[in-house]
Amino acid sequence: MITLIGVSKVYRPRRVALLDVNVHIGKGEFVFLTGASGAGKSTFLRLLYREQTPTSGQVIVLGQDVARIPMRKVPYLRRQIGVVFQDYKLLSDKTVWDNVAFPLLVTEHPPREIARRVPAVLEQVGLLGYEKNRAGELSGGEQQRVALARSIVLNPAILLADEPTGNLDAGTARIIADLIQDIHRRGSTVVMATHSDWIVNRLRQRVIHLRHGRIVADEYPGRYVHEA
Amino acid sequence: MITLIGVSKVYRPRRVALLDVNVHIGKGEFVFLTGASGAGKSTFLRLLYREQTPTSGQVIVLGQDVARIPMRKVPYLRRQIGVVFQDYKLLSDKTVWDNVAFPLLVTEHPPREIARRVPAVLEQVGLLGYEKNRAGELSGGEQQRVALARSIVLNPAILLADEPTGNLDAGTARIIADLIQDIHRRGSTVVMATHSDWIVNRLRQRVIHLRHGRIVADEYPGRYVHEA
Amino acid sequence: MKPSTWIYYLREAWQGVRSGGLLSLASALAIVVSLAALAVVMILAVNLQHMTRVVENQLQMVAYLVEDFDRTWQDELMRKVKAIPHVKQATFVTREEGLQRLQDQLGSDSVLLEAAAESGNPLPDAVEVEVDDPRYMGQVAAALGTIESVEEVAYRRDIVNRLTALTDGIRNVGLALVLLLAAASLLTVANTVRLTIYARRREIAIMKLVGATNSFIRWPFLLEGFLFGLVGAGLALAIAWGGYSWLVVRVGEGLPFVPVLSPDAVLLQVAQWLLVGGVLLGVGGSVVSLRRFLRV
Amino acid sequence: MKPSTWIYYLREAWQGVRSGGLLSLASALAIVVSLAALAVVMILAVNLQHMTRVVENQLQMVAYLVEDFDRTWQDELMRKVKAIPHVKQATFVTREEGLQRLQDQLGSDSVLLEAAAESGNPLPDAVEVEVDDPRYMGQVAAALGTIESVEEVAYRRDIVNRLTALTDGIRNVGLALVLLLAAASLLTVANTVRLTIYARRREIAIMKLVGATNSFIRWPFLLEGFLFGLVGAGLALAIAWGGYSWLVVRVGEGLPFVPVLSPDAVLLQVAQWLLVGGVLLGVGGSVVSLRRFLRV
Ligand SMILES: Nc1ncnc2c1ncn2[C@@H]1O[C@H](COP(=O)(O)OP(=O)(O)OP(=O)(O)O)[C@@H](O)[C@H]1O
Ligand SMILES: Nc1ncnc2c1ncn2[C@@H]1O[C@H](COP(=O)(O)OP(=O)(O)OP(=O)(O)O)[C@@H](O)[C@H]1O
Ligand SMILES: [Mg+2]
Ligand SMILES: [Mg+2]
């Protein structure tokens, strides 16, 4: 499903975010990505949906060499990958409904299907009743859950979640963690970057730990690694 | 220092974010603000630095009725209050240095003073060496720390931190929590909204717990309240 | 594409226009006014060109014939005259007609003419020649001179030269002005569209990251650009049309001798250019401006 | 304010211009071109006004005197003529001068004149009168007619009327065009500034939340607007100046009879308006556009 071969990513002028990363994530796996702030977690994820391309090495997602596919095919790759961005990236002037419906619109789902699915995922993330609010006026945690709703509305083959519980209280975070586990059980491959030790330790899944852009631990089942 | 008298905040059309909140926070106190996602923590803080005005009730900060002071005096109020915004609100096209130096520029500190203070706070948050990076290209946790650096660079009388460790790994979060404790010890009044149970439980300070806009617990020393 | 997608595009385009609010209004106004200025200048230029053509065509030369010209040769003579290249029209004017016309031209209060009339009709028979382009007058005059029984060829060489230079000058200045204003309108429209898109660059980037194709993002902007261009050009035309119609009526009353074109004739010409131009600008501006932000 | 704050303002303004990149370039170009168009039309309008005034001033009327006029009365007569209101200038023209001038005017190839000359000088002495405004010609003519020893007053009533109407028309159309283009330039500049600020609304809000005063935020934008206005108007002027100087030379060569104004005279007038206008627009546009985003 996801294979990285000798992948390095160096940002101009010379900030090394990933260094010689080799990893394989099979179909249906659930992987936690951990590491200190700036360790390279978001960069790792960004390479998978081609927000960025590797400085060297190969990134293979769903059988395609992501850096090599032509620009016009990128949207079709992205539709198979649901992403919860660390900064949410919601269309803040649009309503919650419009934000969540957007991937369905892009893939030309019929209106009836959209009208069915949007409330369904909003219910899953606990945001029923917020459809008509502009995304920009929601609370931090609410926005985070809208981002999650949007990422799962297409039942993506791969779910990439970058710190999806960073702005949630413990109770809501547990609900969201369970939801992600649910999605995993229904067949999606999940890669989740997180700083939440208790979620990692509760779900007991594979944990890839990054330090300064290198993989320093890759265990299944793993535990949260406390640094320093 | 901070007094709220019968404060309610209702967002259009009728979302109740705060309901009849009465609370006093004395000079030099350290208060945790907890509550589920959407409980009204950010709204509480926003009333203090007048990003929003209450629908009813009085908000008194530093002896001034915040909703009544004329617009042109607001900047001077804000300069006494350092804020770590939940979404950071960094000037993403400017460098880390420019972001942190901004409050000093606004208050017309001499260049020499700026050149001294900026690296000092950047070191405190562990971001020395990032001065010349654009804020927008930092990792989530790094941006969060820049926001903290900016909020403390003026040695504010009041520090409001909205989820300042949401995107930090446990190790970095501890450093940041210690830093905030430090600032508190040096005399600032601190109000910190957080979902981090271990930080709350570690620091053993006053905890105000919100549920659906109401204060349901206010204890010193308090503990993190797990909901449902 | 499905109808529901089209509905989305239209809704987006409309919201784009609406959410801009005053911004869109100001943009639209800038577009309308600069296109209106262009239209006005285009109309003036078309009219100037028309006027200079009319004036040029009124330029005549006269071949005075020998005093004892035998009018039985008239047809033969006219054939020869008309055979000269660039002669558009030639009219035989008898000396009697000539005097009559001179009297009409100078008015009855001409002291000079009274004096001339006293001593009998001093004019010879003549042929009035119209040339198709004033530039060839010298050439035509020379050819006329070689025809037998032509005594003298008269035309206001200086006036012809001046007029040619003047009409050329007017035409060039008019053209330069039209081009300058066209450039200004182009830049205004393109710039407005570009800035509108720039203000929404973050939104565009997000859409791309969530799997939207370039064309999906582009369509609402294209429609918006199309609307802007069409409405802008349409309003500009309406303004120009109204203003010009009013002007034509006034000119017809006050300056009946100035040869203005009828509004319909001019405006159809101008309308084509403006509408096509406006729409192309709006749509083209969108496409070009978007390109930079679609590379995500 | 401290010098370091000023340095910050200048740096910000400059970075605002620079970071806009192509955007700023396109904006600046739009401003330059629309101001240049305005400048060109202003120059043309000023010239047209000058030309019509020249033409109007050339309009003369001639008072032909009785045939047996006694030239010892000349001074007395001239005094009377000059006393008439609206008479700007009056010249006594003897019959000999009159004939000479007629010959010069009509050219040596005038058949009519030859005929007239044969029968002796038919002209009387005359007084040429210049009127300060063509509108008063009728009035002046009537007054001249009442003077003894004036036999007849001649002027081209129809031409005068037409010319008055024409110059009025030209003046009005020119003014309308200048106003239209001024509006277009105004909208372009204001709109450009507004959109530039709109694109940075988030940044402005953040600055306010961190304790910046309105004036602190405003200054860099004002400077940016000032720069845009100044540079835009300056470049527009340079273009207009260059173009006009070139045109004046060409006109001087090809159309020496067309009374164009020297570049310096015109451009000083236009420059004032344009520079002051450009800067006011840039700065004013910034202030007005900012207001909405400063309410945070
Ligand atoms: N500008 C706004 N317009 C309308 N509703 C708003 C606005 N800001 C906040 N709300 C609503 O008010 C409620 C409280 O929001 P607030 O941001 O205070 O929550 P919070 O406690 O900070 O939550 P979180 O932990 O998720 O950040 C939420 O339900 C939110 O949707
Ligand atoms: N666009 C960019 N340009 C330059 N440097 C970048 C860019 N994006 C990330 N970096 C740098 O690369 C390093 C890794 O960033 P990344 O976002 O992958 O970290 P992370 O593990 O997600 O951290 P966090 O937990 O704080 O989100 C950081 O030091 C960051 O400053
Ligand atoms: Mg990250
Ligand atoms: Mg909040």
GROMACS .gro file of N, CA, C and O in nm, chain B residues 49 51 75-76 78-79 85 89-91 94 98 102-103 105-106 108 111 150, chain D residues 1-2 4-5 8 11-12 202-203 206-213 216 296:
model
  152
  277TYR      N    1  -0.925   3.973   2.622
  277TYR     CA    2  -0.844   4.067   2.542
  277TYR      C    3  -0.929   4.135   2.436
  277TYR      O    4  -0.878   4.193   2.341
  279GLU      N    5  -1.130   4.036   2.197
  279GLU     CA    6  -1.155   3.997   2.059
  279GLU      C    7  -1.306   3.990   2.042
  279GLU      O    8  -1.359   4.013   1.936
  303PRO      N    9  -0.565   4.861   2.183
  303PRO     CA   10  -0.428   4.812   2.164
  303PRO      C   11  -0.344   4.819   2.291
  303PRO      O   12  -0.262   4.729   2.315
  304TYR      N   13  -0.366   4.925   2.372
  304TYR     CA   14  -0.283   4.940   2.492
  304TYR      C   15  -0.320   4.836   2.596
  304TYR      O   16  -0.235   4.788   2.670
  306ARG      N   17  -0.426   4.536   2.511
  306ARG     CA   18  -0.373   4.410   2.458
  306ARG      C   19  -0.223   4.395   2.481
  306ARG      O   20  -0.170   4.285   2.488
  307ARG      N   21  -0.155   4.509   2.489
  307ARG     CA   22  -0.010   4.501   2.509
  307ARG      C   23   0.026   4.451   2.649
  307ARG      O   24   0.139   4.408   2.671
  313PHE      N   25  -0.274   3.210   2.092
  313PHE     CA   26  -0.402   3.176   2.030
  313PHE      C   27  -0.406   3.027   1.999
  313PHE      O   28  -0.305   2.967   1.966
  317LYS      N   29  -0.222   3.215   1.505
  317LYS     CA   30  -0.230   3.348   1.444
  317LYS      C   31  -0.091   3.408   1.423
  317LYS      O   32  -0.065   3.522   1.463
  318LEU      N   33  -0.006   3.334   1.361
  318LEU     CA   34   0.125   3.389   1.325
  318LEU      C   35   0.114   3.460   1.190
  318LEU      O   36   0.026   3.430   1.110
  319LEU      N   37   0.203   3.555   1.169
  319LEU     CA   38   0.213   3.617   1.037
  319LEU      C   39   0.295   3.521   0.953
  319LEU      O   40   0.417   3.522   0.955
  322LYS      N   41   0.594   3.608   0.736
  322LYS     CA   42   0.708   3.674   0.798
  322LYS      C   43   0.794   3.571   0.870
  322LYS      O   44   0.750   3.461   0.900
  326ASP      N   45   1.063   3.812   1.295
  326ASP     CA   46   0.969   3.923   1.279
  326ASP      C   47   0.843   3.901   1.362
  326ASP      O   48   0.788   3.994   1.420
  330PHE      N   49   0.750   4.146   1.677
  330PHE     CA   50   0.640   4.237   1.646
  330PHE      C   51   0.585   4.314   1.767
  330PHE      O   52   0.574   4.437   1.760
  331PRO      N   53   0.555   4.246   1.879
  331PRO     CA   54   0.505   4.323   1.994
  331PRO      C   55   0.606   4.426   2.044
  331PRO      O   56   0.568   4.532   2.092
  333LEU      N   57   0.820   4.587   1.849
  333LEU     CA   58   0.816   4.695   1.752
  333LEU      C   59   0.699   4.787   1.778
  333LEU      O   60   0.711   4.910   1.777
  334VAL      N   61   0.584   4.724   1.801
  334VAL     CA   62   0.462   4.799   1.824
  334VAL      C   63   0.477   4.891   1.944
  334VAL      O   64   0.425   5.003   1.945
  336GLU      N   65   0.751   5.016   2.036
  336GLU     CA   66   0.866   5.101   2.010
  336GLU      C   67   0.984   5.076   2.102
  336GLU      O   68   1.044   5.171   2.155
  339PRO      N   69   1.598   4.915   1.897
  339PRO     CA   70   1.648   4.800   1.822
  339PRO      C   71   1.742   4.712   1.904
  339PRO      O   72   1.738   4.589   1.893
  378ARG      N   73   0.609   3.478   2.124
  378ARG     CA   74   0.556   3.611   2.099
  378ARG      C   75   0.473   3.663   2.217
  378ARG      O   76   0.476   3.781   2.250
  753MET      N   77   0.735   5.955   1.681
  753MET     CA   78   0.771   5.817   1.648
  753MET      C   79   0.922   5.802   1.634
  753MET      O   80   0.989   5.893   1.587
  754LYS      N   81   0.969   5.688   1.674
  754LYS     CA   82   1.113   5.668   1.670
  754LYS      C   83   1.160   5.634   1.528
  754LYS      O   84   1.085   5.579   1.449
  756SER      N   85   1.348   5.401   1.439
  756SER     CA   86   1.343   5.257   1.412
  756SER      C   87   1.204   5.218   1.364
  756SER      O   88   1.188   5.128   1.280
  757THR      N   89   1.102   5.286   1.416
  757THR     CA   90   0.966   5.257   1.371
  757THR      C   91   0.949   5.297   1.225
  757THR      O   92   0.888   5.226   1.145
  760TYR      N   93   1.097   5.050   1.009
  760TYR     CA   94   1.007   4.937   0.996
  760TYR      C   95   0.899   4.967   0.892
  760TYR      O   96   0.871   4.886   0.804
  763ARG      N   97   1.045   4.952   0.545
  763ARG     CA   98   1.076   4.814   0.508
  763ARG      C   99   0.948   4.740   0.472
  763ARG      O  100   0.941   4.668   0.373
  764GLU      N  101   0.846   4.759   0.555
  764GLU     CA  102   0.718   4.692   0.530
  764GLU      C  103   0.658   4.735   0.397
  764GLU      O  104   0.610   4.651   0.320
  954ARG      N  105  -0.613   3.902   0.682
  954ARG     CA  106  -0.584   3.815   0.796
  954ARG      C  107  -0.465   3.871   0.875
  954ARG      O  108  -0.467   3.878   0.998
  955GLU      N  109  -0.365   3.911   0.800
  955GLU     CA  110  -0.245   3.969   0.861
  955GLU      C  111  -0.281   4.091   0.943
  955GLU      O  112  -0.230   4.109   1.056
  958ILE      N  113  -0.446   3.996   1.268
  958ILE     CA  114  -0.351   3.943   1.365
  958ILE      C  115  -0.273   4.055   1.431
  958ILE      O  116  -0.256   4.059   1.553
  959MET      N  117  -0.226   4.149   1.351
  959MET     CA  118  -0.148   4.260   1.408
  959MET      C  119  -0.229   4.333   1.514
  959MET      O  120  -0.177   4.369   1.620
  960LYS      N  121  -0.357   4.354   1.484
  960LYS     CA  122  -0.438   4.424   1.581
  960LYS      C  123  -0.451   4.345   1.710
  960LYS      O  124  -0.446   4.400   1.820
  961LEU      N  125  -0.468   4.212   1.696
  961LEU     CA  126  -0.485   4.129   1.816
  961LEU      C  127  -0.359   4.126   1.900
  961LEU      O  128  -0.362   4.096   2.019
  962VAL      N  129  -0.246   4.157   1.840
  962VAL     CA  130  -0.121   4.151   1.915
  962VAL      C  131  -0.086   4.289   1.970
  962VAL      O  132   0.020   4.310   2.027
  963GLY      N  133  -0.177   4.386   1.953
  963GLY     CA  134  -0.156   4.512   2.020
  963GLY      C  135  -0.114   4.629   1.934
  963GLY      O  136  -0.075   4.733   1.985
  964ALA      N  137  -0.118   4.611   1.801
  964ALA     CA  138  -0.080   4.721   1.714
  964ALA      C  139  -0.194   4.823   1.707
  964ALA      O  140  -0.311   4.785   1.704
  965THR      N  141  -0.160   4.950   1.707
  965THR     CA  142  -0.262   5.053   1.689
  965THR      C  143  -0.298   5.063   1.541
  965THR      O  144  -0.224   5.016   1.454
  968PHE      N  145  -0.030   5.236   1.345
  968PHE     CA  146   0.090   5.154   1.320
  968PHE      C  147   0.070   5.065   1.198
  968PHE      O  148   0.161   5.048   1.117
 1048VAL      N  149  -1.105   4.549   1.449
 1048VAL     CA  150  -1.091   4.417   1.511
 1048VAL      C  151  -1.067   4.434   1.659
 1048VAL      O  152  -0.984   4.515   1.697
   0.00000   0.00000   0.00000
